[in-house]
PDB file of C-alpha atoms in Angstrom:
ATOM      1  CA  MET I   1      -0.105   0.103   0.341  1.00  0.00           C
ATOM      2  CA  PRO I   2       1.233   2.949  -1.013  1.00  0.00           C
ATOM      3  CA  ARG I   3       2.415   5.142   1.913  1.00  0.00           C
ATOM      4  CA  HIS I   4       3.580   8.691   0.753  1.00  0.00           C
ATOM      5  CA  SER I   5       1.698  11.754  -0.442  1.00  0.00           C
ATOM      6  CA  PRO I   6       2.087  13.300  -3.534  1.00  0.00           C
ATOM      7  CA  SER I   7       4.160  16.500  -2.345  1.00  0.00           C
ATOM      8  CA  SER I   8       6.593  13.970   0.137  1.00  0.00           C
ATOM      9  CA  ILE I   9       7.568  12.481  -3.310  1.00  0.00           C
ATOM     10  CA  ALA I  10       7.616  15.637  -5.534  1.00  0.00           C
ATOM     11  CA  ASN I  11      10.126  16.724  -2.366  1.00  0.00           C
ATOM     12  CA  GLU I  12      12.464  13.920  -3.232  1.00  0.00           C
ATOM     13  CA  PHE I  13      13.107  15.254  -6.812  1.00  0.00           C
ATOM     14  CA  LEU I  14      13.209  18.740  -5.492  1.00  0.00           C
ATOM     15  CA  LYS I  15      15.582  17.568  -2.819  1.00  0.00           C
ATOM     16  CA  ARG I  16      17.529  16.126  -6.228  1.00  0.00           C
ATOM     17  CA  ARG I  17      17.447  19.189  -7.762  1.00  0.00           C
ATOM     18  CA  GLY I  18      19.090  21.120  -5.559  1.00  0.00           C
ATOM     19  CA  SER I  19      18.695  24.449  -6.931  1.00  0.00           C
ATOM     20  CA  SER I  20      17.095  27.548  -4.896  1.00  0.00           C
ATOM     21  CA  GLU I  21      15.173  28.632  -7.629  1.00  0.00           C
ATOM     22  CA  TYR I  22      11.123  27.978  -7.949  1.00  0.00           C
ATOM     23  CA  PRO I  23      10.479  24.824 -10.030  1.00  0.00           C
ATOM     24  CA  SER I  24       7.885  24.829 -12.767  1.00  0.00           C
ATOM     25  CA  GLN I  25       4.518  23.253 -11.242  1.00  0.00           C
ATOM     26  CA  MET I  26       4.205  21.346 -14.275  1.00  0.00           C
ATOM     27  CA  TYR I  27       7.921  20.113 -13.827  1.00  0.00           C
ATOM     28  CA  ILE I  28       7.500  18.557 -10.463  1.00  0.00           C
ATOM     29  CA  GLN I  29       3.322  16.943 -11.235  1.00  0.00           C
ATOM     30  CA  LYS I  30       4.902  15.047 -14.412  1.00  0.00           C
ATOM     31  CA  LEU I  31       8.105  13.815 -12.658  1.00  0.00           C
ATOM     32  CA  VAL I  32       6.105  12.159  -9.853  1.00  0.00           C
ATOM     33  CA  ALA I  33       3.694  10.892 -11.992  1.00  0.00           C
ATOM     34  CA  ILE I  34       5.902   9.031 -14.101  1.00  0.00           C
ATOM     35  CA  ALA I  35       7.563   7.812 -11.045  1.00  0.00           C
ATOM     36  CA  ASN I  36       4.196   6.628  -9.801  1.00  0.00           C
ATOM     37  CA  GLY I  37       3.671   4.744 -13.322  1.00  0.00           C
ATOM     38  CA  TRP I  38       7.177   3.192 -13.028  1.00  0.00           C
ATOM     39  CA  ASN I  39       6.737   2.046  -9.694  1.00  0.00           C
ATOM     40  CA  LEU I  40       3.079   0.600 -10.664  1.00  0.00           C
ATOM     41  CA  ALA I  41       5.082  -1.491 -13.333  1.00  0.00           C
ATOM     42  CA  ILE I  42       7.719  -2.471 -11.355  1.00  0.00           C
ATOM     43  CA  ASN I  43       6.980  -2.739  -8.001  1.00  0.00           C
ATOM     44  CA  GLY I  44       3.669  -3.135  -8.563  1.00  0.00           C
ATOM     45  CA  GLU I  45       1.715  -0.307  -6.200  1.00  0.00           C
ATOM     46  CA  PRO I  46       1.243   3.011  -6.615  1.00  0.00           C
ATOM     47  CA  LEU I  47       4.173   5.206  -5.131  1.00  0.00           C
ATOM     48  CA  VAL I  48       1.725   8.208  -3.317  1.00  0.00           C
ATOM     49  CA  ASN I  49      -1.494   7.369  -2.074  1.00  0.00           C
ATOM     50  CA  ALA I  50      -3.717   9.711  -4.538  1.00  0.00           C
ATOM     51  CA  ALA I  51      -4.139   9.037  -7.920  1.00  0.00           C
ATOM     52  CA  PRO I  52      -3.243  11.749 -10.348  1.00  0.00           C
ATOM     53  CA  GLN I  53      -5.848  13.761 -12.495  1.00  0.00           C
ATOM     54  CA  ALA I  54      -6.465  14.681 -16.432  1.00  0.00           C
ATOM     55  CA  TRP I  55      -5.855  18.181 -16.645  1.00  0.00           C
ATOM     56  CA  LYS I  56      -5.608  19.791 -20.236  1.00  0.00           C
ATOM     57  CA  ASN I  57      -1.577  19.845 -19.444  1.00  0.00           C
ATOM     58  CA  GLY I  58      -1.093  15.712 -18.429  1.00  0.00           C
ATOM     59  CA  PRO I  59      -1.799  14.434 -14.957  1.00  0.00           C
ATOM     60  CA  VAL I  60      -1.725  16.780 -12.309  1.00  0.00           C
ATOM     61  CA  PHE I  61      -2.009  15.600  -8.445  1.00  0.00           C
ATOM     62  CA  ARG I  62      -4.292  17.902  -6.624  1.00  0.00           C
ATOM     63  CA  GLN I  63      -2.027  17.961  -3.465  1.00  0.00           C
ATOM     64  CA  ILE I  64       0.842  19.122  -5.099  1.00  0.00           C
ATOM     65  CA  TRP I  65      -1.614  21.620  -6.836  1.00  0.00           C
ATOM     66  CA  ASP I  66      -3.003  23.014  -3.844  1.00  0.00           C
ATOM     67  CA  PHE I  67       0.291  23.051  -1.500  1.00  0.00           C
ATOM     68  CA  ILE I  68       2.490  24.987  -3.962  1.00  0.00           C
ATOM     69  CA  LYS I  69      -0.770  27.149  -4.867  1.00  0.00           C
ATOM     70  CA  GLU I  70      -1.110  28.093  -0.938  1.00  0.00           C
ATOM     71  CA  GLY I  71       1.587  27.354   0.440  1.00  0.00           C
ATOM     72  CA  GLY I  72       4.807  27.431  -1.930  1.00  0.00           C
ATOM     73  CA  HIS I  73       8.152  26.378  -1.487  1.00  0.00           C
ATOM     74  CA  LYS I  74      10.625  26.452   1.551  1.00  0.00           C
ATOM     75  CA  GLY I  75      13.681  25.284   2.323  1.00  0.00           C
ATOM     76  CA  PRO I  76      17.068  25.573   0.275  1.00  0.00           C
ATOM     77  CA  SER I  77      15.553  22.893  -2.280  1.00  0.00           C
ATOM     78  CA  CYS I  78      12.260  24.674  -2.859  1.00  0.00           C
ATOM     79  CA  GLU I  79      10.632  21.761  -1.008  1.00  0.00           C
ATOM     80  CA  ILE I  80       6.971  21.417  -0.963  1.00  0.00           C
ATOM     81  CA  ALA I  81       5.457  22.438   2.260  1.00  0.00           C
ATOM     82  CA  ASP I  82       1.556  22.108   3.676  1.00  0.00           C
ATOM     83  CA  PRO I  83       0.236  25.763   3.826  1.00  0.00           C
ATOM     84  CA  VAL I  84      -1.545  24.724   7.209  1.00  0.00           C
ATOM     85  CA  THR I  85       1.018  23.326   9.203  1.00  0.00           C
ATOM     86  CA  GLY I  86       4.424  24.352   7.127  1.00  0.00           C
ATOM     87  CA  GLN I  87       5.614  21.257   7.839  1.00  0.00           C
ATOM     88  CA  ILE I  88       7.653  20.028   4.497  1.00  0.00           C
ATOM     89  CA  ALA I  89       6.093  16.856   3.336  1.00  0.00           C
ATOM     90  CA  ILE I  90       9.068  13.784   3.799  1.00  0.00           C
ATOM     91  CA  ALA I  91       8.884  10.506   2.124  1.00  0.00           C
ATOM     92  CA  HIS I  92      10.564   7.006   4.027  1.00  0.00           C
ATOM     93  CA  ILE I  93      10.763   5.127   0.758  1.00  0.00           C
ATOM     94  CA  SER I  94      12.047   1.825   0.536  1.00  0.00           C
ATOM     95  CA  GLY I  95      15.039   1.180  -1.663  1.00  0.00           C
ATOM     96  CA  SER I  96      13.047  -0.325  -4.350  1.00  0.00           C
ATOM     97  CA  GLU I  97      11.405   3.064  -4.700  1.00  0.00           C
ATOM     98  CA  GLN I  98      14.478   4.574  -4.005  1.00  0.00           C
ATOM     99  CA  ASP I  99      15.697   2.833  -7.095  1.00  0.00           C
ATOM    100  CA  ILE I 100      12.589   4.144  -8.946  1.00  0.00           C
ATOM    101  CA  ILE I 101      13.001   8.003  -7.810  1.00  0.00           C
ATOM    102  CA  ASP I 102      16.536   7.716  -8.811  1.00  0.00           C
ATOM    103  CA  HIS I 103      16.209   6.093 -12.328  1.00  0.00           C
ATOM    104  CA  VAL I 104      13.276   9.012 -12.974  1.00  0.00           C
ATOM    105  CA  TRP I 105      15.600  11.560 -11.882  1.00  0.00           C
ATOM    106  CA  LYS I 106      18.327  10.185 -13.914  1.00  0.00           C
ATOM    107  CA  LYS I 107      16.596   9.514 -16.918  1.00  0.00           C
ATOM    108  CA  TYR I 108      13.907  13.047 -17.127  1.00  0.00           C
ATOM    109  CA  ARG I 109      15.381  15.573 -15.184  1.00  0.00           C
ATOM    110  CA  ASN I 110      16.910  17.172 -18.250  1.00  0.00           C
ATOM    111  CA  TYR I 111      13.468  17.379 -20.073  1.00  0.00           C
ATOM    112  CA  THR I 112      11.602  20.478 -20.133  1.00  0.00           C
ATOM    113  CA  PRO I 113       8.315  21.214 -18.567  1.00  0.00           C
ATOM    114  CA  GLN I 114       6.857  20.715 -22.105  1.00  0.00           C
ATOM    115  CA  GLN I 115       8.721  17.704 -22.786  1.00  0.00           C
ATOM    116  CA  LEU I 116       7.347  16.393 -20.100  1.00  0.00           C
ATOM    117  CA  SER I 117       3.845  17.028 -20.542  1.00  0.00           C
ATOM    118  CA  ASN I 118       3.781  15.866 -23.751  1.00  0.00           C
ATOM    119  CA  LEU I 119       5.335  12.611 -22.465  1.00  0.00           C
ATOM    120  CA  THR I 120       2.682  12.050 -20.499  1.00  0.00           C
ATOM    121  CA  HIS I 121      -0.581  12.940 -22.231  1.00  0.00           C
ATOM    122  CA  GLN I 122       0.086  11.088 -25.749  1.00  0.00           C
ATOM    123  CA  ALA I 123      -2.535   9.181 -27.638  1.00  0.00           C
ATOM    124  CA  ASN I 124      -3.295   5.797 -25.764  1.00  0.00           C
ATOM    125  CA  SER I 125      -1.944   7.103 -22.601  1.00  0.00           C
ATOM    126  CA  PRO I 126      -4.243   6.632 -19.283  1.00  0.00           C
ATOM    127  CA  TRP I 127      -3.892  10.657 -19.431  1.00  0.00           C
ATOM    128  CA  ALA I 128      -5.495  10.518 -22.667  1.00  0.00           C
ATOM    129  CA  TYR I 129      -8.560   7.530 -21.778  1.00  0.00           C
ATOM    130  CA  ALA I 130      -9.566   9.749 -18.457  1.00  0.00           C
ATOM    131  CA  TYR I 131      -9.638  12.991 -20.407  1.00  0.00           C
ATOM    132  CA  PHE I 132     -11.126  12.037 -23.448  1.00  0.00           C
ATOM    133  CA  GLU I 133     -13.430   9.247 -22.237  1.00  0.00           C
ATOM    134  CA  LYS I 134     -13.936  10.003 -18.242  1.00  0.00           C
ATOM    135  CA  GLY I 135     -13.829  13.862 -18.473  1.00  0.00           C
ATOM    136  CA  ARG I 136     -11.657  16.868 -18.184  1.00  0.00           C
ATOM    137  CA  ASN I 137      -9.936  16.738 -14.508  1.00  0.00           C
ATOM    138  CA  ALA I 138     -11.082  13.136 -13.861  1.00  0.00           C
ATOM    139  CA  GLU I 139      -9.115  10.650 -12.008  1.00  0.00           C
ATOM    140  CA  ILE I 140      -6.589   8.770 -14.133  1.00  0.00           C
ATOM    141  CA  ASP I 141      -6.938   4.872 -13.614  1.00  0.00           C
ATOM    142  CA  THR I 142      -4.237   3.222 -11.676  1.00  0.00           C
ATOM    143  CA  GLU I 143      -4.719  -0.082 -13.499  1.00  0.00           C
ATOM    144  CA  ARG I 144      -4.666   1.458 -17.017  1.00  0.00           C
ATOM    145  CA  THR I 145      -1.444   3.338 -15.484  1.00  0.00           C
ATOM    146  CA  ARG I 146       0.106  -0.058 -14.951  1.00  0.00           C
ATOM    147  CA  GLN I 147      -0.645  -1.109 -17.895  1.00  0.00           C
ATOM    148  CA  TYR I 148       0.598   1.374 -19.950  1.00  0.00           C
ATOM    149  CA  TYR I 149       4.164   0.956 -17.964  1.00  0.00           C
ATOM    150  CA  ILE I 150       4.777  -2.105 -18.159  1.00  0.00           C
ATOM    151  CA  LYS I 151       4.182  -1.780 -21.742  1.00  0.00           C
ATOM    152  CA  LEU I 152       6.533   0.412 -22.170  1.00  0.00           C
ATOM    153  CA  ALA I 153       9.238  -1.272 -19.749  1.00  0.00           C
ATOM    154  CA  LEU I 154       8.535  -4.228 -22.546  1.00  0.00           C
ATOM    155  CA  ALA I 155       9.605  -1.821 -25.204  1.00  0.00           C
ATOM    156  CA  GLY I 156      12.621  -0.595 -23.471  1.00  0.00           C
ATOM    157  CA  ARG I 157      13.953  -4.080 -22.963  1.00  0.00           C
ATOM    158  CA  SER I 158      13.204  -5.274 -26.265  1.00  0.00           C
ATOM    159  CA  ASN I 159      14.712  -2.153 -28.270  1.00  0.00           C
ATOM    160  CA  LEU I 160      17.875  -2.989 -25.643  1.00  0.00           C
ATOM    161  CA  ALA I 161      17.915  -6.457 -26.962  1.00  0.00           C
ATOM    162  CA  GLU I 162      17.774  -5.244 -30.313  1.00  0.00           C
ATOM    163  CA  GLU I 163      20.373  -2.518 -30.235  1.00  0.00           C
ATOM    164  CA  GLN I 164      22.766  -5.016 -28.379  1.00  0.00           C
ATOM    165  CA  SER I 165      22.562  -7.781 -31.319  1.00  0.00           C
ATOM    166  CA  LEU I 166      22.840  -5.183 -33.868  1.00  0.00           C
ATOM    167  CA  SER I 167      26.177  -3.855 -31.760  1.00  0.00           C
ATOM    168  CA  ALA I 168      27.224  -7.261 -31.502  1.00  0.00           C
ATOM    169  CA  ALA I 169      26.741  -8.299 -35.160  1.00  0.00           C
ATOM    170  CA  GLY I 170      28.636  -5.348 -36.178  1.00  0.00           C
ATOM    171  CA  ARG I 171      31.489  -6.607 -34.079  1.00  0.00           C
ATOM    172  CA  ILE I 172      31.447  -9.695 -35.775  1.00  0.00           C
ATOM    173  CA  ASN I 173      31.419  -8.289 -39.111  1.00  0.00           C
ATOM    174  CA  ALA I 174      34.099  -6.110 -38.613  1.00  0.00           C
ATOM    175  CA  ALA I 175      36.258  -8.733 -37.626  1.00  0.00           C
TER     176      ALA I 175
END
């Protein structure tokens, strides 16, 4: 069962970012959505305790939106704090969750907010189903998200195997 608030996972990325400049809300929202998707596919459960909503520019976690809107960022890494208590949201993540967050950060940290948005709301994505079938701001289905990221993982493995095979064939032909 996921134990983490969306804001606490957002803060994991903000700490890694290590900047005192306020990040784009879109950037943080999409990193959390992507990490949640990969955790569903790899660890079999959501990373966060709330489902994202299908907003115009992709998945959005309402808690992150509200906390930033109402309370903003705090601390040297611009972490997200609860606007009522002022407490910075903290996640106590497991090793496998840490691996997911590290992977997402390593792979996507240099993407622009718009590039991340484009990734998360492509045709046939969980966002597209929720947005076009259920309506704007509808909750994005967890099982659809899990299946979508499993397909991405399998496609990635297939592409990697193909690249390794071609690389090996190139070495053999060159010899």
